[in-house]
mmCIF file of C-alpha atoms in Angstrom:
data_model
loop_
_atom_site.group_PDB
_atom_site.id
_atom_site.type_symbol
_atom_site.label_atom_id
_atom_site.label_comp_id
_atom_site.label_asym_id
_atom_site.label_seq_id
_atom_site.Cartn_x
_atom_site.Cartn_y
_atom_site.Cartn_z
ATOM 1 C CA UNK A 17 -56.569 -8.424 30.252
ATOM 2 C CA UNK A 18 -52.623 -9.068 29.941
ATOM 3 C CA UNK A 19 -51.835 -9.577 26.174
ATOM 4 C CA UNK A 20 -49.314 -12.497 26.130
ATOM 5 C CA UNK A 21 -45.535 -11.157 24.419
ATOM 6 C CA UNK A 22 -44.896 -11.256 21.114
ATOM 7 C CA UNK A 23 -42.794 -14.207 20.232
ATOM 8 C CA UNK A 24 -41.119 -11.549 17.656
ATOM 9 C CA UNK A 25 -40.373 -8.909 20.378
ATOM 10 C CA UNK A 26 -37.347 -7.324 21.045
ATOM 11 C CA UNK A 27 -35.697 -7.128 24.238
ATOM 12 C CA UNK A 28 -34.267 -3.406 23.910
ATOM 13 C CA UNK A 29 -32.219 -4.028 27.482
ATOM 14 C CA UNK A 30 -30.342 -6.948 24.649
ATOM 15 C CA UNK A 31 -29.590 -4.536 22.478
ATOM 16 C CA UNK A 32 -27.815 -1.978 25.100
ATOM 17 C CA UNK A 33 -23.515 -2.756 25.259
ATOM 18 C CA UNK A 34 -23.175 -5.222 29.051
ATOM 19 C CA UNK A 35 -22.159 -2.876 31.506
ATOM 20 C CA UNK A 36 -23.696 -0.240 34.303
ATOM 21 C CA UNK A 37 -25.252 3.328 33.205
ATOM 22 C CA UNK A 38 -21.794 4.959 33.451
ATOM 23 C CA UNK A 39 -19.852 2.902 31.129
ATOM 24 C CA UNK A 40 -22.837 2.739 28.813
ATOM 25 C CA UNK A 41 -23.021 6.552 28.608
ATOM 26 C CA UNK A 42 -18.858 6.696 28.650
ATOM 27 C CA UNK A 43 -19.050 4.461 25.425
ATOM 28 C CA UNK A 44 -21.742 6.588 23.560
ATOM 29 C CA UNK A 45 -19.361 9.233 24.334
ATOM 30 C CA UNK A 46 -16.458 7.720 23.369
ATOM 31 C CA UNK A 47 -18.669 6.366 19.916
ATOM 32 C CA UNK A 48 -19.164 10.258 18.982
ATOM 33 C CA UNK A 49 -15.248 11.202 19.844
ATOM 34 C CA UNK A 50 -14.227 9.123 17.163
ATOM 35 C CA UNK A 51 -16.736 10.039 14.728
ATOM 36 C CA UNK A 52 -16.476 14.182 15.528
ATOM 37 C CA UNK A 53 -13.221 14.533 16.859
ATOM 38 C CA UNK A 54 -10.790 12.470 15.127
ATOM 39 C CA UNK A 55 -12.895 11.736 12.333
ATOM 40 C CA UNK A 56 -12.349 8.283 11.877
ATOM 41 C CA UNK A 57 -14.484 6.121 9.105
ATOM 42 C CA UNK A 58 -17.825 5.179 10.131
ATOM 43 C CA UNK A 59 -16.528 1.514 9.517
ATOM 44 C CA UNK A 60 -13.604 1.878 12.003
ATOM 45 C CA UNK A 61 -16.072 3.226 14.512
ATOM 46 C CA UNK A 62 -18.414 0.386 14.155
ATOM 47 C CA UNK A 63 -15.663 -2.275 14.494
ATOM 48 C CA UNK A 64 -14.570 -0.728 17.400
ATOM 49 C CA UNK A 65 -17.587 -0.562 19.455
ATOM 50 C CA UNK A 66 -18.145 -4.443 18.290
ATOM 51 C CA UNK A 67 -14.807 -5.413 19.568
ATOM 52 C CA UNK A 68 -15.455 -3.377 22.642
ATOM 53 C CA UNK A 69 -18.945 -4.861 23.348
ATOM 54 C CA UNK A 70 -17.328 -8.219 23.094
ATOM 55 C CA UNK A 71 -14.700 -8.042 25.184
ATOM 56 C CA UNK A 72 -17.171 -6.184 27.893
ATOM 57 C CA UNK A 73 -19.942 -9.997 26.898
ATOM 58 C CA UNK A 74 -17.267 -11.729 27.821
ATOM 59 C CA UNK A 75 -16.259 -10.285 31.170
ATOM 60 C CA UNK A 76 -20.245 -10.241 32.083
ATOM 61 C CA UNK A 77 -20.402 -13.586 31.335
ATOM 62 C CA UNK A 78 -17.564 -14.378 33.839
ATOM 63 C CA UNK A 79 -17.419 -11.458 36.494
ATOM 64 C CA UNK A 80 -20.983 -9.658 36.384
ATOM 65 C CA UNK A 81 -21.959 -6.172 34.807
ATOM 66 C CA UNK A 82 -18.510 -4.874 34.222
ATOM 67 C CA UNK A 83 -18.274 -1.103 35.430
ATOM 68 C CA UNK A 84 -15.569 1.703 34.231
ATOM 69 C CA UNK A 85 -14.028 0.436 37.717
ATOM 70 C CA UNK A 86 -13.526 -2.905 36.837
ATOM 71 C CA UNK A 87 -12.129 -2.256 33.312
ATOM 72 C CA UNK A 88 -9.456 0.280 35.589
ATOM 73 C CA UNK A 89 -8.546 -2.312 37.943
ATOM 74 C CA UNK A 90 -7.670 -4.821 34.958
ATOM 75 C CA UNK A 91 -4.868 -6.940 34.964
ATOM 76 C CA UNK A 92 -2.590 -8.541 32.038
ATOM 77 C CA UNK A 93 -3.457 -11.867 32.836
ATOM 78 C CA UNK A 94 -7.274 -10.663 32.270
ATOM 79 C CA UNK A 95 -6.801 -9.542 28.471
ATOM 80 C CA UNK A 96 -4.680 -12.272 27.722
ATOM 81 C CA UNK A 97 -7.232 -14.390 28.745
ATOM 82 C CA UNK A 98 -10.133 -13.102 26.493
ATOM 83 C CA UNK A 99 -7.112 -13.001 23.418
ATOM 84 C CA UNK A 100 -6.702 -16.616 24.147
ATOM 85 C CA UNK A 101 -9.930 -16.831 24.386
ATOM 86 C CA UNK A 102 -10.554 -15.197 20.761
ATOM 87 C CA UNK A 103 -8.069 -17.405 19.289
ATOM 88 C CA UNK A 104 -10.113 -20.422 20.322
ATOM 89 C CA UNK A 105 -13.123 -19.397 18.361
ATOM 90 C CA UNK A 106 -10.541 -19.045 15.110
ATOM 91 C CA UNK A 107 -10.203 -15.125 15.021
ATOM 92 C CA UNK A 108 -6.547 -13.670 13.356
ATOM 93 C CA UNK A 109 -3.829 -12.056 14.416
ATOM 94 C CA UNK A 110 -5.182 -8.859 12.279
ATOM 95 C CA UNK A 111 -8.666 -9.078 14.244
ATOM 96 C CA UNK A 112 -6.998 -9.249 17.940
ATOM 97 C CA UNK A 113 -4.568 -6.309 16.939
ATOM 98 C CA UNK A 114 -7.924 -4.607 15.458
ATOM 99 C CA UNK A 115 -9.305 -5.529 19.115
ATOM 100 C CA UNK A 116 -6.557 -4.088 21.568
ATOM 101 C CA UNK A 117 -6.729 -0.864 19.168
ATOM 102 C CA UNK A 118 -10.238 -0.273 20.040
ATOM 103 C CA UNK A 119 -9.721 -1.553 23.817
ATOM 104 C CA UNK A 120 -6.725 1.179 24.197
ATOM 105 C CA UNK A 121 -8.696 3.796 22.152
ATOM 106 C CA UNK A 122 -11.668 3.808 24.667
ATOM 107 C CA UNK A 123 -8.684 3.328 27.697
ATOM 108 C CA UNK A 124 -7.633 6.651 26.566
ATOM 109 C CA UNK A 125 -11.210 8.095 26.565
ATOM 110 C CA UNK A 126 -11.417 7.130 30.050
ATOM 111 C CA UNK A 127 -8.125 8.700 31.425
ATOM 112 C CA UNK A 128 -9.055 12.001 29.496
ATOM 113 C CA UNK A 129 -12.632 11.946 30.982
ATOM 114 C CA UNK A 130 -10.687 11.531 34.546
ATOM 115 C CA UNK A 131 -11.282 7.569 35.232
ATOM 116 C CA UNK A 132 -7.839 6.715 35.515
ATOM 117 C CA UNK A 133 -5.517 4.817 33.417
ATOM 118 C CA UNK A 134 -6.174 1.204 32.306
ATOM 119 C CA UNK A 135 -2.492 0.163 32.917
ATOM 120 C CA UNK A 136 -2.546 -3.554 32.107
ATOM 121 C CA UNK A 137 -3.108 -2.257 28.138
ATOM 122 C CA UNK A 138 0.383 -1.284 28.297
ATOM 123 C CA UNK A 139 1.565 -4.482 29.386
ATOM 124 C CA UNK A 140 0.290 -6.359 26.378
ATOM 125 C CA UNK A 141 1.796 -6.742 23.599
ATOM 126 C CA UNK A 142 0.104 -6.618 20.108
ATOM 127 C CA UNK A 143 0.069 -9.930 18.276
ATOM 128 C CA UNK A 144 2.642 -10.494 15.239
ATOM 129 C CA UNK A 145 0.874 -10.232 12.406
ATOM 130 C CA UNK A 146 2.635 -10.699 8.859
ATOM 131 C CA UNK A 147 2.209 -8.446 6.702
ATOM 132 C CA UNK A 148 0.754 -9.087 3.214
ATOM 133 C CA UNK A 149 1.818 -7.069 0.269
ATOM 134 C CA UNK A 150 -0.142 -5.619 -2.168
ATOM 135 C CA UNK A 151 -1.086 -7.580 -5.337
ATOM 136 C CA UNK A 152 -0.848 -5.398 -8.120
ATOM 137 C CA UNK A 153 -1.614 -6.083 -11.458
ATOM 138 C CA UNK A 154 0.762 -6.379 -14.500
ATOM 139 C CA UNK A 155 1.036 -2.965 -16.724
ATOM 140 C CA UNK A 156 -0.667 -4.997 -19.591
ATOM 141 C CA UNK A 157 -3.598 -6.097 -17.453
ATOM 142 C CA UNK A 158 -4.028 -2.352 -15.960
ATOM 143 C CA UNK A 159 -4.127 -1.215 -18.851
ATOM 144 C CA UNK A 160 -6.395 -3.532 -20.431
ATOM 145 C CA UNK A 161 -9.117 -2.752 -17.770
ATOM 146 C CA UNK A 162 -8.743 1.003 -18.451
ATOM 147 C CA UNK A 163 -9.106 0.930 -22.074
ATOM 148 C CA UNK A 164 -11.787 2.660 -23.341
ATOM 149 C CA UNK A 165 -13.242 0.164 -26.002
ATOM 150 C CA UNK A 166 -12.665 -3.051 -23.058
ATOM 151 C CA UNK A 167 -16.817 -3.423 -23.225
ATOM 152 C CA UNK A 168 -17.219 -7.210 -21.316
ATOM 153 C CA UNK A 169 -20.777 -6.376 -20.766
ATOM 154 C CA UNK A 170 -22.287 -4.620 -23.945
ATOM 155 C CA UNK A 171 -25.720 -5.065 -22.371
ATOM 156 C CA UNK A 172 -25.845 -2.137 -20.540
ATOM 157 C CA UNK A 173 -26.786 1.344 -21.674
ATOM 158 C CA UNK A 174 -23.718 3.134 -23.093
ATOM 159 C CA UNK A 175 -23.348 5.769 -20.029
ATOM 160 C CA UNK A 176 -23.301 3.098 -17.907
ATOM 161 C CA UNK A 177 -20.617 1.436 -19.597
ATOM 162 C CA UNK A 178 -18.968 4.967 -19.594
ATOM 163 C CA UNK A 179 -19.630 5.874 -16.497
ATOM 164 C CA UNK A 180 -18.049 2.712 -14.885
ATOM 165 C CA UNK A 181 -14.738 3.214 -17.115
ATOM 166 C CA UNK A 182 -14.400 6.749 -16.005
ATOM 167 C CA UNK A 183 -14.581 5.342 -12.324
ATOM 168 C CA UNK A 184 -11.996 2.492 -13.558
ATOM 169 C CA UNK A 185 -9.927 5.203 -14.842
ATOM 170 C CA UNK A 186 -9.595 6.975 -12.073
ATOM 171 C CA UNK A 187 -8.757 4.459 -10.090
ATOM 172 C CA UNK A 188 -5.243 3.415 -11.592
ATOM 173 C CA UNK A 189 -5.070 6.608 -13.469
ATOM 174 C CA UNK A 190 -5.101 8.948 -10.187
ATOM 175 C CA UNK A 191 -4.661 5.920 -7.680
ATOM 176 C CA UNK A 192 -7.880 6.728 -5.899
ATOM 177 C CA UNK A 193 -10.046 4.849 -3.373
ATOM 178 C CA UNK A 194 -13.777 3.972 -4.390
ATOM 179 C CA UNK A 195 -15.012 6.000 -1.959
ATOM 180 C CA UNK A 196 -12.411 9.117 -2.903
ATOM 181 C CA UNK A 197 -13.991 8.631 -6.215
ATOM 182 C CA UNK A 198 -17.601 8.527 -5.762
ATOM 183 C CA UNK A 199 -17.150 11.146 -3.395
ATOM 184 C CA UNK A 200 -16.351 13.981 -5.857
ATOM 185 C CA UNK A 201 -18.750 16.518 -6.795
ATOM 186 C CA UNK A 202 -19.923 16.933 -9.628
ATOM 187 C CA UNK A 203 -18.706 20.566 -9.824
ATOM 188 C CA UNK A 204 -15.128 19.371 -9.375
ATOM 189 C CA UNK A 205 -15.730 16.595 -12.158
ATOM 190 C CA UNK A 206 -12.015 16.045 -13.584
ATOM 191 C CA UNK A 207 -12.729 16.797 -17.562
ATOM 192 C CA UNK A 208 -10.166 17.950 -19.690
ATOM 193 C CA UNK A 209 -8.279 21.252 -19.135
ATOM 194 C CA UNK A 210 -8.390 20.187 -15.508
ATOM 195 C CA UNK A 211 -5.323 18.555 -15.017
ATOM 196 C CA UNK A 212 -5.761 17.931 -11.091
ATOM 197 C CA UNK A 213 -8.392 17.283 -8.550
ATOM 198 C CA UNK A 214 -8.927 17.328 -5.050
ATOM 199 C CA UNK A 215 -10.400 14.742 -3.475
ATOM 200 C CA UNK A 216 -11.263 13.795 0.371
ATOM 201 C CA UNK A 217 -9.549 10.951 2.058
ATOM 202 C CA UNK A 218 -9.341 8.977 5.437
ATOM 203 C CA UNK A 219 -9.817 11.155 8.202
ATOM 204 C CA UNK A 220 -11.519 13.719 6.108
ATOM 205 C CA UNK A 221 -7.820 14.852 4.857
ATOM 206 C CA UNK A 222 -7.790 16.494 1.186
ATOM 207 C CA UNK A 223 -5.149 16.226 -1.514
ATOM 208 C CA UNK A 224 -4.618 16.918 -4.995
ATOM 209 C CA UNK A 225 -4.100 14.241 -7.327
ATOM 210 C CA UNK A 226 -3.150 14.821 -10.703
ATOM 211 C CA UNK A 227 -5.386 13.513 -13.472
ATOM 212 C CA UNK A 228 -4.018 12.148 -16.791
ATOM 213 C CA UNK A 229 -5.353 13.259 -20.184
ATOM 214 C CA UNK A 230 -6.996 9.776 -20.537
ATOM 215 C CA UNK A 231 -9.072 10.067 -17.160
ATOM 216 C CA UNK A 232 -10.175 13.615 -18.125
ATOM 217 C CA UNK A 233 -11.547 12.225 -21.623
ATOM 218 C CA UNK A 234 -13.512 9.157 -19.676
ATOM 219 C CA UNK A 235 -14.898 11.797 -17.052
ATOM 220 C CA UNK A 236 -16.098 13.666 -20.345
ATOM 221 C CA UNK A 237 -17.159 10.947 -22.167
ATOM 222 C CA UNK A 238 -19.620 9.889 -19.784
ATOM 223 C CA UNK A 239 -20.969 13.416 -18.616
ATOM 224 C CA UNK A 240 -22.001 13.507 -22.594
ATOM 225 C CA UNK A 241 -23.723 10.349 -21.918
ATOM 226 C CA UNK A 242 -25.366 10.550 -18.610
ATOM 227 C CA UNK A 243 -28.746 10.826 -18.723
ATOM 228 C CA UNK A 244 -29.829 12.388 -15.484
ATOM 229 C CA UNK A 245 -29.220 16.063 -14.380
ATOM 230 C CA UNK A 246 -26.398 16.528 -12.056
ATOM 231 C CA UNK A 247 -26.616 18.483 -8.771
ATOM 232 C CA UNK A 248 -22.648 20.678 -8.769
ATOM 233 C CA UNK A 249 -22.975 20.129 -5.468
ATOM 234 C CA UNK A 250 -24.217 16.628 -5.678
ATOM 235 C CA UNK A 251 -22.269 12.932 -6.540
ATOM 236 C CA UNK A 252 -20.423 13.082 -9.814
ATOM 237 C CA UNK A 253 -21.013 9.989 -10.314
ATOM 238 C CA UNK A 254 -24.526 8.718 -9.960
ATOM 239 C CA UNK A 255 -26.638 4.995 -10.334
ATOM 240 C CA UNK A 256 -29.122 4.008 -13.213
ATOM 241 C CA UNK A 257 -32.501 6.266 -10.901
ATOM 242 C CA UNK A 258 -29.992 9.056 -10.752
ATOM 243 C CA UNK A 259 -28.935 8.585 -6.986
ATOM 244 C CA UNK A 260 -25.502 7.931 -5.525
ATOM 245 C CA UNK A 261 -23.638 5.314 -7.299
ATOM 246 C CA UNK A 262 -23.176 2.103 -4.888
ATOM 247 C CA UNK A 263 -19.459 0.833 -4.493
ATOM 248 C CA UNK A 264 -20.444 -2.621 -4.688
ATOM 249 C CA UNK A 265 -21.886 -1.706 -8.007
ATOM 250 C CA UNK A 266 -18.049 -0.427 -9.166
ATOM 251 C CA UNK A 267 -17.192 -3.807 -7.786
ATOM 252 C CA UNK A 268 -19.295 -5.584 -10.064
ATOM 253 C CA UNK A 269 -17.832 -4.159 -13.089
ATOM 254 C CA UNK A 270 -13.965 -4.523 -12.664
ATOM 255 C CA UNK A 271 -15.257 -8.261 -11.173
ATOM 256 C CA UNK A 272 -17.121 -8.544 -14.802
ATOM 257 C CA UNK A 273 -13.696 -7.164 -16.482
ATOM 258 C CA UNK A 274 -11.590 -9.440 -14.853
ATOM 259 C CA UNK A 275 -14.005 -12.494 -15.791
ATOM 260 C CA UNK A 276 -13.588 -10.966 -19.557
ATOM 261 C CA UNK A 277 -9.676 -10.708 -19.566
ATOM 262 C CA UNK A 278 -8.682 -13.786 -17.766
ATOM 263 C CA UNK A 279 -7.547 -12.088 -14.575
ATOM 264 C CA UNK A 280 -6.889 -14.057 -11.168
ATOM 265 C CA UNK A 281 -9.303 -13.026 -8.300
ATOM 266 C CA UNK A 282 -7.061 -10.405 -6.737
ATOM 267 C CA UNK A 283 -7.495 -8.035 -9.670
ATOM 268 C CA UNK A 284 -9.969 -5.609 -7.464
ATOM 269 C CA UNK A 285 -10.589 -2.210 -7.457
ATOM 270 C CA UNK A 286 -8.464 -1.910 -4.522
ATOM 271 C CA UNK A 287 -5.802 -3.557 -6.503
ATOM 272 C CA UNK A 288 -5.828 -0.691 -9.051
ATOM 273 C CA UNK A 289 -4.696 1.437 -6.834
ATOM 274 C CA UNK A 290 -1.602 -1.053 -5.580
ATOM 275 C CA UNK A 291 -1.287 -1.104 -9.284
ATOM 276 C CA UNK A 292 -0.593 2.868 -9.640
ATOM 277 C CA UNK A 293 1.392 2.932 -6.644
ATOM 278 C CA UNK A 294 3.527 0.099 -7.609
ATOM 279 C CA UNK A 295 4.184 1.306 -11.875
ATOM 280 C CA UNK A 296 5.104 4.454 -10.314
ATOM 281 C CA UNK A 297 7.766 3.255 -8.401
ATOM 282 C CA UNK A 298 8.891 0.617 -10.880
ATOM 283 C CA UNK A 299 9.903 3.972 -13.298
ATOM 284 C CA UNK A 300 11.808 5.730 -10.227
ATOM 285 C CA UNK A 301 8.417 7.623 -8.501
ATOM 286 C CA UNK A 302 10.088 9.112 -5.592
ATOM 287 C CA UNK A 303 8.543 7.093 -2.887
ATOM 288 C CA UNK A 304 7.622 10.740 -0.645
ATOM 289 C CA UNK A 305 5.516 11.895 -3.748
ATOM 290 C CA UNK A 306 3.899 8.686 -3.936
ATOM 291 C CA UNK A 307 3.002 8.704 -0.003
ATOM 292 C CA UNK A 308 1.250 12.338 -1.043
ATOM 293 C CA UNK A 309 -0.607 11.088 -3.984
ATOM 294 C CA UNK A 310 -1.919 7.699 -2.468
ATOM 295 C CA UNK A 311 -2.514 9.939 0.985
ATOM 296 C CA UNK A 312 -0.695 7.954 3.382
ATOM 297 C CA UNK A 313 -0.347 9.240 6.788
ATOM 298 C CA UNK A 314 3.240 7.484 7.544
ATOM 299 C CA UNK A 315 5.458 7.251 4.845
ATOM 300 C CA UNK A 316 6.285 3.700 6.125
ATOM 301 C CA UNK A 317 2.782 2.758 4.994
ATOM 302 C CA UNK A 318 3.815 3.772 1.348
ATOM 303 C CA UNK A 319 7.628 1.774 1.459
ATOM 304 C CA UNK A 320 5.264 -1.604 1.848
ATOM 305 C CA UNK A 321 5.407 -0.953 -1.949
ATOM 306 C CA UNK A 322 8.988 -1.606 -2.209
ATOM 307 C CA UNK A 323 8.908 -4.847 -1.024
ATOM 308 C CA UNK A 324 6.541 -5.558 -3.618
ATOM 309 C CA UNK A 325 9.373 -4.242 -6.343
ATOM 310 C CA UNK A 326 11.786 -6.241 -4.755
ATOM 311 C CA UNK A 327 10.085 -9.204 -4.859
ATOM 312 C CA UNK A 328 9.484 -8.535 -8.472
ATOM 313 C CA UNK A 329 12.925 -8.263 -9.212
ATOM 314 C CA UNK A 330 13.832 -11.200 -7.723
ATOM 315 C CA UNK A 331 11.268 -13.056 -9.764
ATOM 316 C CA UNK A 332 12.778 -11.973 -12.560
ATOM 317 C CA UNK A 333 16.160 -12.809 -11.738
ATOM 318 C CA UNK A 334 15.116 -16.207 -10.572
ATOM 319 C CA UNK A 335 13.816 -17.030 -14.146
ATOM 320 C CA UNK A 336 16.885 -15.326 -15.465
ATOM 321 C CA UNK A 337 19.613 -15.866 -14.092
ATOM 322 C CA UNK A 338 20.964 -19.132 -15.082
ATOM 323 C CA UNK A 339 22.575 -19.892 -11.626
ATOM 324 C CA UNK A 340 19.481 -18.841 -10.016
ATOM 325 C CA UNK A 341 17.121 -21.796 -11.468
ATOM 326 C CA UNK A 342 16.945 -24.617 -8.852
ATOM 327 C CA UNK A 343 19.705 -27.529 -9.538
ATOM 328 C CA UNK A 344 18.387 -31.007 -9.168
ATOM 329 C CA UNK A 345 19.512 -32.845 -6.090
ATOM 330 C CA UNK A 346 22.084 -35.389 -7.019
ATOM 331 C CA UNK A 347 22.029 -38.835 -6.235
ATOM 332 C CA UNK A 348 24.126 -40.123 -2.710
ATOM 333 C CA UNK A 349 26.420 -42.862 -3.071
ATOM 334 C CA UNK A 350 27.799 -44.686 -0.304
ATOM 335 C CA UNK A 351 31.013 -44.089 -0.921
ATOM 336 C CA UNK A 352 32.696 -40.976 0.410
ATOM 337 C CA UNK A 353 33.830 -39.055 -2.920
ATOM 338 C CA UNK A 354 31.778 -37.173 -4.670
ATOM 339 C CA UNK A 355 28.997 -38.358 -7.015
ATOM 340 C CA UNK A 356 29.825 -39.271 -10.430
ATOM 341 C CA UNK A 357 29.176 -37.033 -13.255
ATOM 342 C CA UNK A 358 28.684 -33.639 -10.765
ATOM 343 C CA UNK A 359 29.856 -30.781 -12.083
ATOM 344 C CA UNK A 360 32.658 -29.759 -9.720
ATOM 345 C CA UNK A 361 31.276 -26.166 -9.914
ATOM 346 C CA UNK A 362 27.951 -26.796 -8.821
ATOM 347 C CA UNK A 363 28.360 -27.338 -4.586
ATOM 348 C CA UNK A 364 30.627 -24.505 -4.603
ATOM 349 C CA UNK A 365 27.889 -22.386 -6.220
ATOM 350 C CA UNK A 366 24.728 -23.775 -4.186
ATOM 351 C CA UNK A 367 27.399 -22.968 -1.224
ATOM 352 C CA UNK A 368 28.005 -18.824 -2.309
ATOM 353 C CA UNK A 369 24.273 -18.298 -2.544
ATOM 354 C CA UNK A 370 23.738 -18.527 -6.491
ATOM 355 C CA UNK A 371 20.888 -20.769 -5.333
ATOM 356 C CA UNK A 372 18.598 -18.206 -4.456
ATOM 357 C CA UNK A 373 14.917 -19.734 -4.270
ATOM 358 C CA UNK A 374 14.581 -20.429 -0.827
ATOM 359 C CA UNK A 375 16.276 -16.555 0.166
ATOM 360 C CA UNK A 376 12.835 -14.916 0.165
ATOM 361 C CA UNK A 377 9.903 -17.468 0.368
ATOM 362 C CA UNK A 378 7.864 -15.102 2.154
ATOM 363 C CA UNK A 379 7.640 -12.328 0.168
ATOM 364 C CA UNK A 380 7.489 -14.490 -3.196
ATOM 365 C CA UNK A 381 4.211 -16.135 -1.715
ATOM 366 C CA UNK A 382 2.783 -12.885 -0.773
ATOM 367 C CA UNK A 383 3.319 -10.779 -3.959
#
């Protein structure tokens, strides 16, 4: 007797990427390439193959089971399509730059494996995407969030509340990512006497960063504290069972700061970092050392920051200057002379570019 399906059964051939058996076993190997060979984050990986699998649904849906073939003999016309396509359903300009990244990335896998060369990648141009600048946060409000007795949730155990300021600290003090910082050891824990540390970055690249006397005293301060027994060759930094400490849960606390010191939404952990990068600058970092210390692969990565300084200083001399402020528009008159009581100096001036507002409206929305 035939047992009828399971209305909750899964159709593994759904869960396979569309295509034949070569391109399916081309994109597992293409999957492990960029996890094993260039060592790319697991996240990069997994948007990749998403954006891949997409573009290969949509070319099933209009052409059949695409083959390793098909995707050779593509044309221009056939990728701008699916971008157009893309745009429809409301995806960016970051997203479809994301997409021909991963598209050229397995193109390349192809040719080395001896497919050929998808040529019509070349002929298609990457969308224009502006982009945004960092936000960082004031020195007051940095420091305010690193301060050692800034308690918004007094709650929690105290080497919780320690723990999460050392991770704060390190943050803007060393201008680490989360994930550099919960990814130290514990036998390389930054406590004093240590003044640097070397942590692992994108691509699995390591650097030293220096660490401040402050950081080294909240590292300390909660290795006093913490109550669980910590592996040297486990996380530094562990949860309330003693495990590895979550991201989201480092999240929570600067969101729980910010909610206690009036910050706007974009102070984020992330932000701390824009926040190091950015002070340092402001007080004459030299912009090569700061590409080493944030680890930057391309220094032009890095000089993003100095639009962010610029803009700043063009805030300030907007609010300064007193032939920066915006004049009011005078009244017209019919008749041809000019309008009574104007200050004769005042066209002349709007004229020579004292009237500065409108000279960088892009970069004074995005800072």
């Amino acid at each position: 007797m035939m047992r009828a399906a399971s209305p909750h059964a899964v159709d593994a051939e759904a869960l396979l990427p569309p295509g034949d058996a070569a391109l399916r076993a081309a994109m597992l190997g293409w999957r492990e390439a960029l996890a094993r060979e260039r060592r790319m984050a697991a996240n990069t990986v997994e948007a990749y193959e998403r954006d891949l699998r997409q573009f290969l649904a949509y070319r099933a849906a209009r052409f059949g089971t695409p083959t390793i073939a098909g995707l050779i003999a593509l044309k221009p016309r056939d990728l701008r399509a699916f971008m157009a396509a893309r745009r429809a359903e409301g995806i960016g300009g970051r997203s479809l730059m994301r997409m021909l990244a991963g598209l050229r990335s397995f193109a390349r896998f192809l040719e080395r494996e001896g497919h050929g060369s998808v040529a019509a990648l070349g002929a298609v141009r990457s969308p224009k995407v502006e982009r945004r600048l960092p936000r960082p946060l004031p020195v007051p409000a940095a420091l305010a969030m690193t301060a050692p007795g800034t308690r918004p949730d007094d709650s929690r155990e105290p080497w919780v509340l320690a723990r999460d300021a050392a991770v704060i600290a390190l943050l803007y003090g060393s201008g680490l990512r989360i994930s550099e910082a919960l990814g130290l050891a514990a036998r390389d824990a930054p406590v004093p006497g240590i003044d640097e540390v070397r942590v692992t970055g994108k691509g699995g690249k390591v650097r030293a960063v220096p660490v401040l006397p402050a950081v080294a005293e909240a590292v300390a301060a909660y290795l006093s504290l913490c109550p669980h027994p910590l592996d040297p060759e486990g996380p530094l930094f562990v949860g309330v069972k003693g495990g590895p400490l979550s991201p989201r849960v480092v999240q929570y606390a600067v969101a729980a700061l910010r909610g206690a010191l009036g910050l706007p939404e974009s102070a984020t952990p992330h932000a701390l970092r824009h926040s190091f990068a950015t002070h340092l600058l402001a007080r004459q970092g030299e912009l090569r050392a700061i590409q080493e210390l944030l680890g930057h692969a391309s220094l032009s990565t890095t000089q993003i920051y100095t639009k962010v300084d610029a803009a700043r200083l063009m805030s300030a001399f907007e609010d300064a200057h007193p032939r920066a402020r915006r004049l009011p528009e005078p009244r017209r008159e019919k008749t041809s002379g000019p309008p009574d009581g104007t200050d004769s100096e005042q066209s002349p001036s709007s004229r020579a570019g004292y009237v500065v507002r409108s000279s960088v409206p892009s970069e004074r929305r995005n800072a």
